[in-house]
Amino acid sequence: MDEQDLRAWMHRAADWSAAYLAGVGERPVRAQVAPGEVFRQIPAAPPEAGEPMEAIFADLDRVILPGMTHWQHPRFFAYFPANASPPSLVAEVVTAAMAAQCMLWQTSPAATELESRVTDWLRDMIGLPGEFSGVIQDSASGATLAALLTARERALGFAGNREGLSGQRAVRVYASAQVHSSVDKAVRIAGIGDGNLVRIPVRGPLHGMDPAALEAAVAADREAGHLPAAVVACLGGTSIGACDPIDAVAEVARRHGLFLHVDAAWAGSAMICPEFRDLMRGAALADSLVFNPHKWLFTHFDCSAHFVKDPRMLTDTLGLRPPFLRTLEREGVVDYSEWSVPLGRRFRALKLWFVIRSYGVEALREMIRCHVAFARDLAARIAAHPEFELVTGPILSLLTFRYAPAGAQDLDALNERLVARINDDGRTYLTQTRHDGHFVIRFQIGQTTTTWRDVEIAWEAVQEIAATLRSGAGAG
Ligand SMILES: *Cc1c(COP(=O)(O)O)cnc(C)c1O
C-alpha cells in the first residue's frame, strides 16, 4: 500500500466509521449470532497471496459486523459503559499512525510529559489533592495489581521482592464482598492467596463496609500473628454500585498502618461533578486510587487513571532498570514503565487530551449529570409500577430491578427469562447480578449519545416483554 492507497483507505475507514456511528442505533444492541457462526465463515488457513482491500472491507460488513455487540449504541445499558467519543476516535487514529511505544521518557518525551500533565488535569477534575501523582495504566485490574504489590512490599519491607513469600508472615488484605473480581485476581497474582483476602460485612443504603468490623478483623489478625497490609475500598462497586465510607475506612487504615487503595473504576468519572463527591469523602487520605476514563469519561479503551501518593513506593516495587533500558545522561526523567506491570505502553494520554480540550470540563460534567438524572427518573418509574420492584439504587446512574407480578412463583427464573428475552429482542441490552441472594436486572446509563427517549424505549421494551412472559408460559 503506497501513500496514495493509504490516503484512500484511511478516507474509506473514516467514512465507514462515521456511517457506522450514525446508524448504530438502528442495529440490535447485542450480537444476535450463535456460537461458532462467525468462526465458520472465516477460512481455516490464511491466504498465501495478499487480497484486495476491497474484499477485506466487504467481509468486514458481511462477516464481522453481524457478530458485534454495539457498545456505542445509545441503548446499551448492560455491564458498565465503555463510552467513546468522536474526539477520542480521531486521537486514536493519529496515535495509531505514530504507533509509538512509550515505555520510557526517551522513547517519546511528549507522550510521557503529556501523560504527566493530563493525569494532573484528571486529578484536579475529580478533586483529589495535588500530592497525588498519576499514571495511565492499561486497566483498573492492572492498577489494582500494582497497588496490592506495593502494599505487600511496604508491609514486608521489600522482603517479598528479595526473598519471595515463603517463610513470610501471612499478608492480609481487607475488602467487602462488593469489590470487583480484579481484587481477587490481584490477591492471587501477588501471591497473597484467596485465604488472606478478608471479607468485611457491609451495611446501609450504599452497601459500604462496616468500619467497626474492619477494625475488629485487623485486630484479630494482629493477635493471630498475621501481617495486615492493605484495604481496598470501592467507590461504585460493579454489581450494584456499592460505596464504602472511605473516610472511616481511611481512619482504620491510618491507625493500623494499612495501605488504602480505592477502586473507583466506574464511578470515579462522576467525581468531576462536585455535587457527587460526598461519595468519595476521605479519598484524599488514600494511598492509591484508580478510575477508568475508558468507562464513563468518553475516552476509548484502554485508559485507566491511577493516582498514587508515593510514586517512589510504586517504582521501588515494580521498577527494574536493566542496562538496556537506561536513559543515558538523563537521570531524573519519568519512565512510566516503572509504574506498571507491563513494560510496553501505548500513547494513551493523547486521546484524553483531545477529549478534555474538545469538550471542556463543563460539557463532560453535563453529560454525566444527564445520565444520573435519567437514572433517577427511571428509578421513579420502576418504583411506581405495580409489577416491578426497584431493588437497589440508583447509585449515580446504576440501579437494579426485578419483575415481581402478584402471584408469580419463582422470581429468579422469571427474571432470568425476562433478561434473555430482552436481549434477544435487540432494542436494548441489559445484564444481571445477584443481590441478597436474588437474581436482579442491572440498568446503568452512561452512553455518549443516550437521550431520555432511549431510556424510555428500553423501559417500554422491558414492560412489553415482561407482559408477554406473564400471559404466555411465563409466571410461575
Ligand atoms: C470495570 C471494573 C473493574 C475492571 O476494570 P478493567 O479496567 O477492565 O480492569 C474494576 N473495578 C470496578 C469497580 C469495575 O467496575
Short mmCIF file of C-alpha atoms and ligand atoms in Angstrom, two decimals:
data_model
loop_
_atom_site.label_atom_id
_atom_site.label_comp_id
_atom_site.label_asym_id
_atom_site.label_seq_id
_atom_site.Cartn_x
_atom_site.Cartn_y
_atom_site.Cartn_z
CA MET A 1 0.00 0.00 0.00
CA ASP A 2 1.62 3.24 -1.09
CA GLU A 3 0.86 6.69 0.24
CA GLN A 4 -1.94 7.28 -2.26
CA ASP A 5 -3.60 3.99 -1.36
CA LEU A 6 -3.15 4.68 2.33
CA ARG A 7 -4.92 8.01 1.96
CA ALA A 8 -7.75 6.38 0.02
CA TRP A 9 -8.27 3.61 2.58
CA MET A 10 -7.99 5.95 5.51
CA HIS A 11 -10.73 8.05 3.93
CA ARG A 12 -12.76 4.91 3.38
CA ALA A 13 -12.24 3.92 7.03
CA ALA A 14 -13.29 7.42 8.12
CA ASP A 15 -16.46 7.24 6.02
CA TRP A 16 -17.18 3.73 7.27
CA SER A 17 -16.71 4.82 10.89
CA ALA A 18 -18.88 7.92 10.64
CA ALA A 19 -21.65 5.97 8.89
CA TYR A 20 -21.40 3.17 11.45
CA LEU A 21 -21.77 5.57 14.35
CA ALA A 22 -24.60 7.46 12.67
CA GLY A 23 -26.55 4.23 12.15
CA VAL A 24 -25.58 2.14 15.16
CA GLY A 25 -28.85 2.94 16.94
CA GLU A 26 -30.77 1.03 14.24
CA ARG A 27 -28.94 -2.23 14.96
CA PRO A 28 -29.82 -4.82 17.62
CA VAL A 29 -27.66 -3.88 20.60
CA ARG A 30 -26.35 -7.32 21.49
CA ALA A 31 -24.97 -9.53 18.71
CA GLN A 32 -27.64 -11.96 17.56
CA VAL A 33 -25.31 -14.75 16.35
CA ALA A 34 -24.99 -18.32 17.64
CA PRO A 35 -21.65 -19.60 18.96
CA GLY A 36 -19.38 -20.67 16.09
CA GLU A 37 -21.32 -18.75 13.44
CA VAL A 38 -18.55 -16.22 12.79
CA PHE A 39 -15.73 -18.75 13.18
CA ARG A 40 -17.18 -20.99 10.47
CA GLN A 41 -17.23 -18.12 7.96
CA ILE A 42 -13.50 -17.47 8.32
CA PRO A 43 -11.19 -19.69 6.24
CA ALA A 44 -9.18 -22.21 8.23
CA ALA A 45 -5.93 -21.17 6.55
CA PRO A 46 -4.50 -17.69 5.97
CA PRO A 47 -4.14 -16.50 2.36
CA GLU A 48 -0.71 -17.09 0.85
CA ALA A 49 -1.13 -14.15 -1.52
CA GLY A 50 -2.37 -10.75 -0.46
CA GLU A 51 -6.04 -9.99 -1.07
CA PRO A 52 -7.53 -6.72 -2.26
CA MET A 53 -8.55 -4.31 0.49
CA GLU A 54 -11.93 -4.10 -1.22
CA ALA A 55 -12.55 -7.78 -0.42
CA ILE A 56 -11.42 -7.37 3.17
CA PHE A 57 -13.75 -4.41 3.68
CA ALA A 58 -16.64 -6.36 2.14
CA ASP A 59 -16.09 -9.16 4.66
CA LEU A 60 -15.95 -6.65 7.48
CA ASP A 61 -19.57 -5.79 6.67
CA ARG A 62 -20.68 -9.33 5.79
CA VAL A 63 -18.91 -11.49 8.41
CA ILE A 64 -17.76 -9.33 11.29
CA LEU A 65 -20.38 -6.65 11.79
CA PRO A 66 -23.30 -9.05 12.44
CA GLY A 67 -21.18 -10.65 15.15
CA MET A 68 -20.54 -7.41 17.01
CA THR A 69 -22.27 -6.22 20.18
CA HIS A 70 -22.63 -2.49 19.80
CA TRP A 71 -21.06 -0.83 22.79
CA GLN A 72 -21.60 2.64 21.31
CA HIS A 73 -25.33 2.01 20.83
CA PRO A 74 -27.45 4.65 22.59
CA ARG A 75 -29.48 1.88 24.27
CA PHE A 76 -26.52 -0.09 25.62
CA PHE A 77 -27.38 -0.28 29.33
CA ALA A 78 -25.53 -3.52 30.18
CA TYR A 79 -22.45 -4.02 32.40
CA PHE A 80 -20.75 -0.65 32.70
CA PRO A 81 -20.31 1.55 29.65
CA ALA A 82 -17.16 1.79 27.57
CA ASN A 83 -18.26 5.12 26.20
CA ALA A 84 -16.13 6.62 23.49
CA SER A 85 -16.50 9.89 21.57
CA PRO A 86 -15.57 11.43 18.23
CA PRO A 87 -12.55 13.42 19.52
CA SER A 88 -11.26 10.28 21.21
CA LEU A 89 -11.68 8.32 17.98
CA VAL A 90 -9.76 10.92 15.99
CA ALA A 91 -6.96 10.83 18.56
CA GLU A 92 -6.84 7.02 18.38
CA VAL A 93 -6.33 7.25 14.63
CA VAL A 94 -3.37 9.59 14.88
CA THR A 95 -1.99 7.59 17.82
CA ALA A 96 -2.11 4.51 15.60
CA ALA A 97 -0.38 6.41 12.80
CA MET A 98 2.57 7.23 15.05
CA ALA A 99 2.45 3.75 16.63
CA ALA A 100 4.92 4.76 19.31
CA GLN A 101 5.99 2.52 22.15
CA CYS A 102 6.05 4.89 25.11
CA MET A 103 7.78 2.82 27.78
CA LEU A 104 10.47 5.38 28.63
CA TRP A 105 10.68 9.16 28.57
CA GLN A 106 13.27 8.86 25.81
CA THR A 107 11.09 6.63 23.63
CA SER A 108 8.71 9.59 23.25
CA PRO A 109 9.24 12.52 25.59
CA ALA A 110 5.97 14.16 24.51
CA ALA A 111 3.99 11.05 25.44
CA THR A 112 5.47 10.99 28.92
CA GLU A 113 5.14 14.70 29.54
CA LEU A 114 1.59 14.89 28.19
CA GLU A 115 0.70 11.92 30.41
CA SER A 116 2.03 13.79 33.45
CA ARG A 117 0.02 16.86 32.52
CA VAL A 118 -3.31 15.19 31.67
CA THR A 119 -3.22 12.97 34.75
CA ASP A 120 -2.72 16.16 36.78
CA TRP A 121 -5.77 17.58 34.98
CA LEU A 122 -7.79 14.47 35.80
CA ARG A 123 -6.65 14.54 39.42
CA ASP A 124 -7.78 18.14 39.76
CA MET A 125 -11.01 17.45 37.85
CA ILE A 126 -12.09 14.78 40.38
CA GLY A 127 -11.00 16.85 43.38
CA LEU A 128 -8.00 14.83 44.57
CA PRO A 129 -5.30 16.96 46.21
CA GLY A 130 -2.08 17.90 44.41
CA GLU A 131 0.00 15.49 46.45
CA PHE A 132 -1.18 12.64 44.17
CA SER A 133 0.76 11.75 41.02
CA GLY A 134 -0.92 9.98 38.13
CA VAL A 135 -0.07 7.34 35.58
CA ILE A 136 -2.23 5.83 32.86
CA GLN A 137 -2.48 2.06 33.28
CA ASP A 138 -3.86 -0.43 30.78
CA SER A 139 -6.77 -1.36 33.06
CA ALA A 140 -8.15 -0.94 36.54
CA SER A 141 -7.14 -4.55 37.08
CA GLY A 142 -3.54 -3.63 36.30
CA ALA A 143 -3.67 -0.61 38.62
CA THR A 144 -5.13 -2.66 41.47
CA LEU A 145 -2.46 -5.31 40.99
CA ALA A 146 0.25 -2.64 41.07
CA ALA A 147 -1.31 -1.18 44.23
CA LEU A 148 -1.53 -4.51 46.03
CA LEU A 149 2.04 -5.42 45.08
CA THR A 150 3.12 -2.07 46.52
CA ALA A 151 1.10 -2.69 49.68
CA ARG A 152 2.59 -6.15 50.06
CA GLU A 153 6.15 -4.89 49.73
CA ARG A 154 5.52 -1.97 52.04
CA ALA A 155 4.26 -4.37 54.70
CA LEU A 156 7.16 -6.77 54.16
CA GLY A 157 9.88 -4.12 53.95
CA PHE A 158 10.57 -5.35 50.37
CA ALA A 159 11.43 -8.83 51.61
CA GLY A 160 8.85 -10.29 49.21
CA ASN A 161 10.70 -8.92 46.21
CA ARG A 162 14.07 -10.08 47.56
CA GLU A 163 13.26 -13.47 49.03
CA GLY A 164 9.83 -14.48 47.81
CA LEU A 165 6.85 -15.06 50.04
CA SER A 166 7.63 -18.43 51.57
CA GLY A 167 8.56 -18.07 55.20
CA GLN A 168 6.97 -14.60 55.47
CA ARG A 169 4.02 -13.90 57.71
CA ALA A 170 0.61 -14.10 56.06
CA VAL A 171 -0.03 -10.79 54.25
CA ARG A 172 -3.67 -9.83 54.84
CA VAL A 173 -5.91 -7.70 52.59
CA TYR A 174 -9.38 -6.44 53.58
CA ALA A 175 -12.33 -5.65 51.35
CA SER A 176 -16.08 -6.07 51.27
CA ALA A 177 -17.79 -8.65 49.09
CA GLN A 178 -18.81 -5.76 46.79
CA VAL A 179 -15.35 -5.16 45.32
CA HIS A 180 -14.67 -6.18 41.74
CA SER A 181 -13.17 -9.61 40.99
CA SER A 182 -9.99 -7.82 39.87
CA VAL A 183 -9.18 -7.53 43.60
CA ASP A 184 -9.49 -11.31 44.00
CA LYS A 185 -7.34 -11.77 40.92
CA ALA A 186 -4.67 -9.33 42.14
CA VAL A 187 -4.54 -11.12 45.50
CA ARG A 188 -3.83 -14.37 43.65
CA ILE A 189 -1.25 -12.94 41.26
CA ALA A 190 0.51 -11.13 44.11
CA GLY A 191 0.95 -14.47 45.87
CA ILE A 192 -1.16 -13.31 48.81
CA GLY A 193 -3.70 -16.07 48.33
CA ASP A 194 -7.50 -16.24 48.40
CA GLY A 195 -7.47 -17.22 52.06
CA ASN A 196 -5.79 -13.94 53.02
CA LEU A 197 -8.44 -11.74 51.42
CA VAL A 198 -10.61 -10.99 54.43
CA ARG A 199 -14.23 -10.04 53.64
CA ILE A 200 -15.71 -7.24 55.72
CA PRO A 201 -19.51 -7.11 56.03
CA VAL A 202 -21.45 -4.17 54.56
CA ARG A 203 -24.35 -2.11 55.84
CA GLY A 204 -26.57 0.84 54.98
CA PRO A 205 -28.12 2.12 51.77
CA LEU A 206 -24.77 2.39 49.98
CA HIS A 207 -23.80 -1.18 50.93
CA GLY A 208 -20.49 0.09 52.30
CA MET A 209 -18.05 -1.77 54.51
CA ASP A 210 -18.63 -1.54 58.27
CA PRO A 211 -15.55 0.23 59.71
CA ALA A 212 -16.05 -1.35 63.14
CA ALA A 213 -15.98 -4.80 61.56
CA LEU A 214 -12.82 -3.81 59.66
CA GLU A 215 -11.21 -2.67 62.89
CA ALA A 216 -12.12 -5.94 64.58
CA ALA A 217 -10.83 -8.06 61.71
CA VAL A 218 -7.47 -6.22 61.66
CA ALA A 219 -7.11 -6.52 65.45
CA ALA A 220 -7.89 -10.25 65.34
CA ASP A 221 -5.30 -10.75 62.59
CA ARG A 222 -2.62 -8.92 64.57
CA GLU A 223 -3.46 -11.11 67.53
CA ALA A 224 -3.06 -14.18 65.33
CA GLY A 225 0.39 -13.06 64.17
CA HIS A 226 -0.66 -12.16 60.62
CA LEU A 227 0.55 -9.09 58.74
CA PRO A 228 -2.34 -6.72 57.90
CA ALA A 229 -1.19 -4.90 54.75
CA ALA A 230 -3.95 -3.28 52.74
CA VAL A 231 -7.59 -2.40 52.50
CA VAL A 232 -9.36 -1.98 49.18
CA ALA A 233 -12.35 0.35 49.29
CA CYS A 234 -14.84 0.53 46.47
CA LEU A 235 -16.34 3.71 45.15
CA GLY A 236 -19.09 2.35 42.91
CA GLY A 237 -18.84 -1.45 43.04
CA THR A 238 -19.62 -3.32 39.84
CA SER A 239 -22.63 -5.30 40.98
CA ILE A 240 -24.89 -2.56 42.40
CA GLY A 241 -22.59 0.48 42.76
CA ALA A 242 -21.69 -0.07 46.43
CA CYS A 243 -19.68 2.73 48.04
CA ASP A 244 -17.52 2.20 51.12
CA PRO A 245 -17.30 5.02 53.70
CA ILE A 246 -13.78 5.92 52.62
CA ASP A 247 -13.21 8.45 55.42
CA ALA A 248 -13.98 5.92 58.18
CA VAL A 249 -12.05 3.17 56.38
CA ALA A 250 -9.08 5.52 56.00
CA GLU A 251 -9.12 6.19 59.73
CA VAL A 252 -8.83 2.47 60.48
CA ALA A 253 -6.13 2.15 57.83
CA ARG A 254 -4.18 5.03 59.37
CA ARG A 255 -4.37 3.56 62.87
CA HIS A 256 -3.04 0.23 61.69
CA GLY A 257 -0.60 1.40 59.01
CA LEU A 258 -2.56 -0.24 56.20
CA PHE A 259 -2.16 0.79 52.57
CA LEU A 260 -5.52 2.11 51.28
CA HIS A 261 -6.40 1.56 47.63
CA VAL A 262 -9.68 2.93 46.26
CA ASP A 263 -11.25 1.22 43.26
CA ALA A 264 -13.42 3.85 41.59
CA ALA A 265 -13.16 2.27 38.12
CA TRP A 266 -16.65 3.28 37.03
CA ALA A 267 -17.82 5.97 39.48
CA GLY A 268 -14.59 7.95 39.50
CA SER A 269 -15.57 9.78 36.30
CA ALA A 270 -18.69 11.16 38.03
CA MET A 271 -16.45 12.83 40.62
CA ILE A 272 -15.79 15.59 38.08
CA CYS A 273 -19.21 16.82 39.28
CA PRO A 274 -18.69 18.35 42.74
CA GLU A 275 -22.26 17.50 43.78
CA PHE A 276 -21.46 13.75 43.73
CA ARG A 277 -18.26 14.00 45.76
CA ASP A 278 -19.97 13.10 49.01
CA LEU A 279 -19.41 9.52 47.85
CA MET A 280 -15.62 9.97 47.81
CA ARG A 281 -15.26 11.77 51.14
CA GLY A 282 -11.94 10.63 52.58
CA ALA A 283 -10.40 9.66 49.23
CA ALA A 284 -7.68 12.27 49.83
CA LEU A 285 -6.46 10.01 52.64
CA ALA A 286 -5.95 7.04 50.30
CA ASP A 287 -2.53 5.86 49.15
CA SER A 288 -3.82 4.94 45.71
CA LEU A 289 -6.97 5.41 43.62
CA VAL A 290 -7.92 4.19 40.18
CA PHE A 291 -10.69 5.19 37.81
CA ASN A 292 -11.33 4.42 34.17
CA PRO A 293 -11.86 7.29 31.74
CA HIS A 294 -12.43 4.37 29.34
CA LYS A 295 -15.65 3.60 31.14
CA TRP A 296 -17.55 6.81 31.68
CA LEU A 297 -15.35 9.70 30.50
CA PHE A 298 -15.89 9.42 26.74
CA THR A 299 -12.38 8.09 26.09
CA HIS A 300 -11.60 4.89 24.19
CA PHE A 301 -10.47 1.74 25.92
CA ASP A 302 -7.74 1.41 27.21
CA CYS A 303 -7.28 4.27 29.63
CA SER A 304 -7.14 3.78 33.40
CA ALA A 305 -6.05 6.72 35.53
CA HIS A 306 -4.10 5.56 38.57
CA PHE A 307 -3.15 8.07 41.26
CA VAL A 308 -0.61 7.39 43.98
CA LYS A 309 0.61 9.50 46.84
CA ASP A 310 4.07 8.00 46.95
CA PRO A 311 5.28 7.04 43.46
CA ARG A 312 8.64 6.00 44.96
CA MET A 313 6.91 3.14 46.77
CA LEU A 314 5.40 2.02 43.46
CA THR A 315 8.62 2.31 41.45
CA ASP A 316 10.64 0.63 44.21
CA THR A 317 8.18 -2.27 43.90
CA LEU A 318 7.88 -2.52 40.10
CA GLY A 319 10.77 -0.54 38.64
CA LEU A 320 13.64 -2.53 37.23
CA ARG A 321 16.31 -0.83 35.19
CA PRO A 322 18.36 -3.37 33.26
CA PRO A 323 21.30 -1.88 31.34
CA PHE A 324 19.46 -1.88 28.01
CA LEU A 325 16.67 0.33 29.40
CA ARG A 326 18.81 3.02 30.97
CA THR A 327 18.33 6.51 29.59
CA LEU A 328 21.90 7.72 29.46
CA GLU A 329 22.70 11.14 30.89
CA ARG A 330 19.04 11.87 31.60
CA GLU A 331 18.58 10.86 35.19
CA GLY A 332 15.54 12.37 36.84
CA VAL A 333 13.11 11.87 33.96
CA VAL A 334 9.95 9.83 34.50
CA ASP A 335 9.89 6.40 32.90
CA TYR A 336 6.28 5.32 33.30
CA SER A 337 7.04 1.66 32.57
CA GLU A 338 8.47 1.58 36.10
CA TRP A 339 4.99 2.39 37.41
CA SER A 340 3.22 -0.63 35.91
CA VAL A 341 3.39 -4.36 35.32
CA PRO A 342 3.81 -4.36 31.51
CA LEU A 343 6.91 -2.74 30.02
CA GLY A 344 5.36 -1.62 26.74
CA ARG A 345 2.77 1.11 26.73
CA ARG A 346 0.60 2.80 24.14
CA PHE A 347 0.40 6.57 23.88
CA ARG A 348 -2.86 6.76 25.85
CA ALA A 349 -2.66 10.35 27.01
CA LEU A 350 -3.32 11.80 23.57
CA LYS A 351 -6.98 10.75 23.41
CA LEU A 352 -7.61 12.20 26.88
CA TRP A 353 -6.05 15.47 25.77
CA PHE A 354 -8.29 15.55 22.68
CA VAL A 355 -11.40 14.71 24.73
CA ILE A 356 -10.83 17.17 27.56
CA ARG A 357 -9.84 20.02 25.25
CA SER A 358 -12.53 19.38 22.69
CA TYR A 359 -15.45 19.18 25.14
CA GLY A 360 -14.15 21.25 28.02
CA VAL A 361 -14.75 20.01 31.55
CA GLU A 362 -18.17 21.62 31.94
CA ALA A 363 -19.63 19.75 28.95
CA LEU A 364 -18.24 16.48 30.32
CA ARG A 365 -19.90 17.20 33.68
CA GLU A 366 -23.15 18.00 31.92
CA MET A 367 -23.21 14.64 30.09
CA ILE A 368 -22.63 12.72 33.33
CA ARG A 369 -25.29 14.78 35.12
CA CYS A 370 -27.77 13.82 32.43
CA HIS A 371 -27.01 10.13 32.90
CA VAL A 372 -27.55 10.40 36.65
CA ALA A 373 -30.78 12.37 36.17
CA PHE A 374 -32.08 9.80 33.66
CA ALA A 375 -31.37 7.01 36.17
CA ARG A 376 -33.29 8.86 38.89
CA ASP A 377 -36.30 9.37 36.60
CA LEU A 378 -36.23 5.74 35.51
CA ALA A 379 -35.97 4.58 39.13
CA ALA A 380 -39.09 6.58 39.98
CA ARG A 381 -40.99 4.94 37.12
CA ILE A 382 -39.92 1.46 38.14
CA ALA A 383 -40.77 2.09 41.78
CA ALA A 384 -44.22 3.36 40.78
CA HIS A 385 -45.01 0.34 38.62
CA PRO A 386 -47.20 -2.24 40.44
CA GLU A 387 -45.49 -5.24 38.84
CA PHE A 388 -41.83 -4.16 39.11
CA GLU A 389 -39.60 -3.67 42.14
CA LEU A 390 -36.73 -1.22 42.32
CA VAL A 391 -34.22 -3.38 44.22
CA THR A 392 -31.18 -1.08 44.62
CA GLY A 393 -30.22 2.47 43.82
CA PRO A 394 -29.93 4.42 41.82
CA ILE A 395 -26.35 4.95 42.96
CA LEU A 396 -25.23 7.56 40.43
CA SER A 397 -26.55 6.08 37.17
CA LEU A 398 -26.84 2.41 38.18
CA LEU A 399 -29.97 0.74 39.52
CA THR A 400 -31.24 -2.82 39.79
CA PHE A 401 -34.83 -4.00 39.50
CA ARG A 402 -36.88 -7.11 39.03
CA TYR A 403 -40.21 -8.15 37.65
CA ALA A 404 -42.42 -9.31 40.50
CA PRO A 405 -46.06 -9.55 39.39
CA ALA A 406 -48.55 -10.58 42.08
CA GLY A 407 -48.80 -14.33 42.44
CA ALA A 408 -45.64 -15.15 40.44
CA GLN A 409 -43.74 -18.06 41.97
CA ASP A 410 -40.09 -18.42 41.03
CA LEU A 411 -38.98 -14.80 40.58
CA ASP A 412 -35.35 -15.69 39.88
CA ALA A 413 -36.30 -17.94 36.97
CA LEU A 414 -38.86 -15.42 35.71
CA ASN A 415 -36.32 -12.59 35.67
CA GLU A 416 -33.68 -14.78 34.08
CA ARG A 417 -36.12 -15.50 31.25
CA LEU A 418 -37.01 -11.83 31.06
CA VAL A 419 -33.44 -10.59 30.62
CA ALA A 420 -32.74 -13.27 27.99
CA ARG A 421 -35.85 -12.23 26.01
CA ILE A 422 -34.97 -8.55 26.28
CA ASN A 423 -31.54 -9.18 24.81
CA ASP A 424 -32.90 -11.38 22.02
CA ASP A 425 -35.32 -8.58 21.18
CA GLY A 426 -32.44 -6.21 20.41
CA ARG A 427 -33.99 -2.84 21.30
CA THR A 428 -31.81 -2.65 24.37
CA TYR A 429 -29.19 -4.69 26.23
CA LEU A 430 -29.28 -5.32 29.98
CA THR A 431 -27.30 -7.66 32.22
CA GLN A 432 -27.96 -9.27 35.58
CA THR A 433 -26.39 -9.67 39.00
CA ARG A 434 -27.26 -11.34 42.28
CA HIS A 435 -28.23 -9.20 45.23
CA ASP A 436 -29.11 -10.58 48.67
CA GLY A 437 -29.43 -13.99 47.06
CA HIS A 438 -31.84 -12.82 44.35
CA PHE A 439 -31.46 -12.59 40.59
CA VAL A 440 -31.86 -8.92 39.67
CA ILE A 441 -31.52 -6.96 36.44
CA ARG A 442 -28.99 -4.11 36.23
CA PHE A 443 -29.66 -0.91 34.34
CA GLN A 444 -26.78 1.57 34.01
CA ILE A 445 -26.85 4.70 31.93
CA GLY A 446 -23.58 6.05 30.56
CA GLN A 447 -23.54 6.12 26.77
CA THR A 448 -22.26 9.19 24.99
CA THR A 449 -25.32 9.52 22.74
CA THR A 450 -28.06 8.25 25.07
CA THR A 451 -31.11 10.51 25.33
CA TRP A 452 -34.06 10.25 27.72
CA ARG A 453 -36.04 8.87 24.77
CA ASP A 454 -33.59 5.94 24.55
CA VAL A 455 -34.16 5.18 28.22
CA GLU A 456 -37.91 5.32 27.64
CA ILE A 457 -37.74 2.98 24.66
CA ALA A 458 -35.75 0.49 26.72
CA TRP A 459 -38.17 0.69 29.65
CA GLU A 460 -41.12 0.26 27.25
CA ALA A 461 -39.42 -2.83 25.80
CA VAL A 462 -38.91 -4.25 29.30
CA GLN A 463 -42.58 -3.79 30.24
CA GLU A 464 -43.87 -5.13 26.94
CA ILE A 465 -41.69 -8.25 27.02
CA ALA A 466 -42.49 -8.87 30.69
CA ALA A 467 -46.21 -8.77 29.91
CA THR A 468 -45.82 -11.43 27.22
CA LEU A 469 -43.96 -13.65 29.70
CA ARG A 470 -46.81 -13.42 32.17
CA SER A 471 -49.60 -14.05 29.69
CA GLY A 472 -47.66 -16.87 27.99
CA ALA A 473 -45.89 -19.77 29.66
CA GLY A 474 -44.36 -17.09 31.89
CA ALA A 475 -45.10 -16.57 35.53
CA GLY A 476 -44.91 -19.46 37.93
C1 LIG B 1 -14.82 -2.47 35.35
C2 LIG B 1 -14.29 -2.52 36.75
C3 LIG B 1 -13.00 -3.01 37.01
C4 LIG B 1 -12.14 -3.63 35.93
O1 LIG B 1 -11.76 -2.71 35.01
P1 LIG B 1 -10.66 -3.05 33.89
O2 LIG B 1 -10.15 -1.72 33.50
O3 LIG B 1 -11.41 -3.74 32.80
O4 LIG B 1 -9.64 -3.93 34.52
C5 LIG B 1 -12.53 -2.94 38.29
N1 LIG B 1 -13.28 -2.43 39.28
C6 LIG B 1 -14.52 -1.97 39.07
C7 LIG B 1 -15.31 -1.39 40.21
C8 LIG B 1 -15.07 -2.01 37.80
O5 LIG B 1 -16.31 -1.54 37.58
#
